[in-house]
Amino acid sequence: MKKILLLILPFLCLYTSVKADFEFIGEIKNYKVFDNRIEFKLTNAKFNLYVIDKNIVRFRFTNQKDFSLAPSYGIIYSLPEKSQFEVIEQKEKLIVKTGELQINISKNPCRVSIYDSENNLINADEESFGVAFDNDEVRCFKKLFNNERFYGLGEKSDDLLKNGKQYTLWNSDFPAYTSRNDELYQSIPFFIGIKNYKAYGIYFDNSYKSYFNFGASNNRFYWFGAEQGEMDYYFIYGPDIKRVISDYTKLTGRIKLPPLWALGYQQSRYSYYPESTVRTIAKSFRETKFPCDVIYLDIHYMDGYRVFTWNKERFPEPEKLLSELKSLGFKVVTIIDPGVKADTNYFVAKEGIKNDLFAKYPDGTYYQGEVWPSWSFFPDFTKEATRIWWGEKLRDWLKYGVEGIWNDMNEPAVWGQNFPDIVLFDDNGYYASHKKIHNVYGLSMARATYEGLRKHSDKRHFILTRAGFSGIQRYAAVWTGDNIANDEHLYLACTMSINMGLSGVPFIGSDVGGFIGEPSDNLLVRWYQLGAFTPFFRAHSSIDTRFREPFHLSEFVNVHIKNAIELRYKLLPFWYNEFYNSSISGLPIMRAMFINFQNDENCYYHDAQYQYMVGENLLVAPVLNSFDKFKKLYLPKGKWYDIDENKIVDGGNWIVKEVPINKVPLFLKEGGIIPLQKVLNYVGEKTIDSLEFMIFPSAYSEYNFYEDDGITYEYENGKFTLTKFSVMQNSKSIKMTVEKIKNDYQSSVKKYTLTFVGTNSPNKVLLNGKETKNYSYENKMLKIITASNELKTLELIF
Ligand code: MIG
């Protein structure tokens, strides 16, 4: 036997080397320059290079006859018709200059290398491989530099650093995933490469199952590719990480401002029913004064899991219930799954069939998959008519008083089985199989939901989704799915949320407490403390867990949880401001340390992923397990105000802080300003007539404070107010100026308390140029109360 093998082996090898599976693109045969692009004909492919901006270039390859005409799911930015670039032809290569980048394209073989304006090589195709095809499969091989770091890919449950690993993007319903599992609910084919502290990003605009290999088991290249579709990627140069993320979201979209109440604490459980339970929960929150804004209705409110119906026994009078809840200040979010029960007497199924809105097999029959309602049709959200129809269903649904929509099972999940690849979707008129649509099904459902609610209501509504793709941030908040009530998942809740932010999805959070299993008291407290400092703050737990609403817990747990929630409400103006900032910059709200401190090596260390920045100036270092009594954390260079201990510390070091169960280390960076309000039981309970600003002066800093109604989309018509605080400090004085740079919303705030931290007692205080004695200096804090509309300048003289 061995002998025979030895004999055939050389032939086998010969055979594989002759019939190599991968085909490379070959050489440039000819090219033509257009206003915004260059079109190349290559031996084995077509290649279009689009200059989108000085620092953004799109590379698009296909081995098919032509490029696809179907619109992108991720990209919403329209290509400029004319762009600035220069093409220089040399013997061996073409040089494209964008004003900021120089792209060299060698002719034979066709390979791309990209240089910055100082002629540093930023990114290059692997010389031998470059772009390759293996039948339908597409790949791009890039040179791997040994000092390059990779980040991104959205919802991944491992460390932030992605080097040395391979990932698959395929939306998957994966309850009780661990840090070693790869395919989760969201697919975000965007990553950032950082070399010598300079960053670029690559967005691979392909919705098929895709792969990213950052030098796993080889030291020569990294690669990304997909099972089918085009090798179509956008290269975005920074070198600032912030610019990379901001430009990535210029292409794929940014968050809209959510209703202000959606930043409050949200309470969920699988499931609250019947209606008497919902009432009791709501009343208990108010009686026990745990602030809460939202109650969720999970699948049991429906009639046999039929979407857009109520179970008549459990919820006989939904309008009445919801209006009672409303008067208690609660907003109700209902779950809506995509599967429509295949019951021909059910109105949603009937309408869908009548108007041909469900996904079909190639023989024209409707696909049925098994999920909650048993056999179900799947609305084809890639079809415009379906999206419009779904929007109308939501319009009718809102009439019950529902304020938010929660999309679950939209991977799409069919009891953990495989949705058949052969099923067809409209693909906006271009028709595609499930292979292409799978990863964008959740995105398309979220789009239908967002557009429907937007069209039929002037109010902002809250939308939450489990599945998504690049661009999901345009439509919905995301939570990290079915996690577990254990220490590992508390770490994950932090790192996964940071990772989503790095990947363009700022409105993110985890099931506080852990969905599956029972958290210990300590774990629960620590989870609330993290949750209060994540953009989306919701507790949720599975059907077989004990009731875990804060007032059901022991007093030991209670106090700390209440503190965490109250702190969230005090900081609501601060959070809202960060949401506003993110809506215009696309930057994450909860940020990896290295985003803000790009040149600080410490911020890339493994342990630095267990702390983060909220916006520019607030450092949060939560305890991420149930047992630690100390937290090791890193303070970047500069001065920091330790909020809890009311003292100034010098950064540039890793420090260890004692963290009894009531503590979350919080540090304000010098120059930082934080607006605070009083605690509310829910948003809208009382008019906010006063605010406090905590100010830690530096040589110079600015803070723009945003206000609007928090309810409607009027801010898009300019109905908002921006107040600019500028603070300057020198050895003798601190000077602050306050000006309205936009003033088209009438704020209810009448009074400001200005709290200066880290300053001595002043000799003199001048308010709008006039000396005042109306201030206090206690506990190393200077406090001045002023009428908000009178404040123009403030001078502290030492
Ligand atoms: O098959 O609706 O991730 O949050 O409570 C489980 C019931 C379906 C999964 C979601 C979870 C939700 C649950 N759902």
PDB file of C-alpha atoms and ligand atoms in Angstrom, residues 270 298-299 335 372 406 408-409 415 466 479 481-482 511 515 538 540, ligand 1:
ATOM      1  CA  TYR A 270     -38.181  36.701  28.179  1.00  0.00           C
ATOM      2  CA  ASP A 298     -40.870  39.477  24.381  1.00  0.00           C
ATOM      3  CA  ILE A 299     -42.547  36.789  22.239  1.00  0.00           C
ATOM      4  CA  ILE A 335     -40.285  42.153  19.808  1.00  0.00           C
ATOM      5  CA  TRP A 372     -41.331  30.357  16.790  1.00  0.00           C
ATOM      6  CA  TRP A 406     -37.038  44.954  18.706  1.00  0.00           C
ATOM      7  CA  ASP A 408     -34.781  39.318  16.772  1.00  0.00           C
ATOM      8  CA  MET A 409     -34.069  36.094  14.832  1.00  0.00           C
ATOM      9  CA  TRP A 415     -34.175  26.967  14.657  1.00  0.00           C
ATOM     10  CA  ARG A 466     -29.782  41.365  16.718  1.00  0.00           C
ATOM     11  CA  TRP A 479     -27.162  44.155  21.420  1.00  0.00           C
ATOM     12  CA  GLY A 481     -27.248  38.488  21.704  1.00  0.00           C
ATOM     13  CA  ASP A 482     -27.593  35.522  24.004  1.00  0.00           C
ATOM     14  CA  ASP A 511     -27.849  41.859  28.126  1.00  0.00           C
ATOM     15  CA  PHE A 515     -29.167  36.188  29.310  1.00  0.00           C
ATOM     16  CA  ARG A 538     -30.764  47.095  29.108  1.00  0.00           C
ATOM     17  CA  HIS A 540     -32.551  41.046  29.948  1.00  0.00           C
TER      18      HIS A 540
HETATM   19  O1  MIG B   1     -35.123  31.557  20.347  1.00  0.00           O
HETATM   20  O2  MIG B   1     -37.588  35.936  21.970  1.00  0.00           O
HETATM   21  O3  MIG B   1     -31.681  36.707  21.594  1.00  0.00           O
HETATM   22  O4  MIG B   1     -33.096  38.054  23.575  1.00  0.00           O
HETATM   23  O5  MIG B   1     -35.403  36.818  24.605  1.00  0.00           O
HETATM   24  C1  MIG B   1     -34.842  32.592  21.232  1.00  0.00           C
HETATM   25  C2  MIG B   1     -36.940  35.083  22.848  1.00  0.00           C
HETATM   26  C3  MIG B   1     -35.432  33.857  20.743  1.00  0.00           C
HETATM   27  C4  MIG B   1     -33.505  35.193  21.287  1.00  0.00           C
HETATM   28  C5  MIG B   1     -33.070  36.553  21.734  1.00  0.00           C
HETATM   29  C6  MIG B   1     -33.501  36.771  23.155  1.00  0.00           C
HETATM   30  C7  MIG B   1     -35.006  36.631  23.260  1.00  0.00           C
HETATM   31  C8  MIG B   1     -35.417  35.255  22.766  1.00  0.00           C
HETATM   32  N1  MIG B   1     -34.944  35.042  21.404  1.00  0.00           N
END
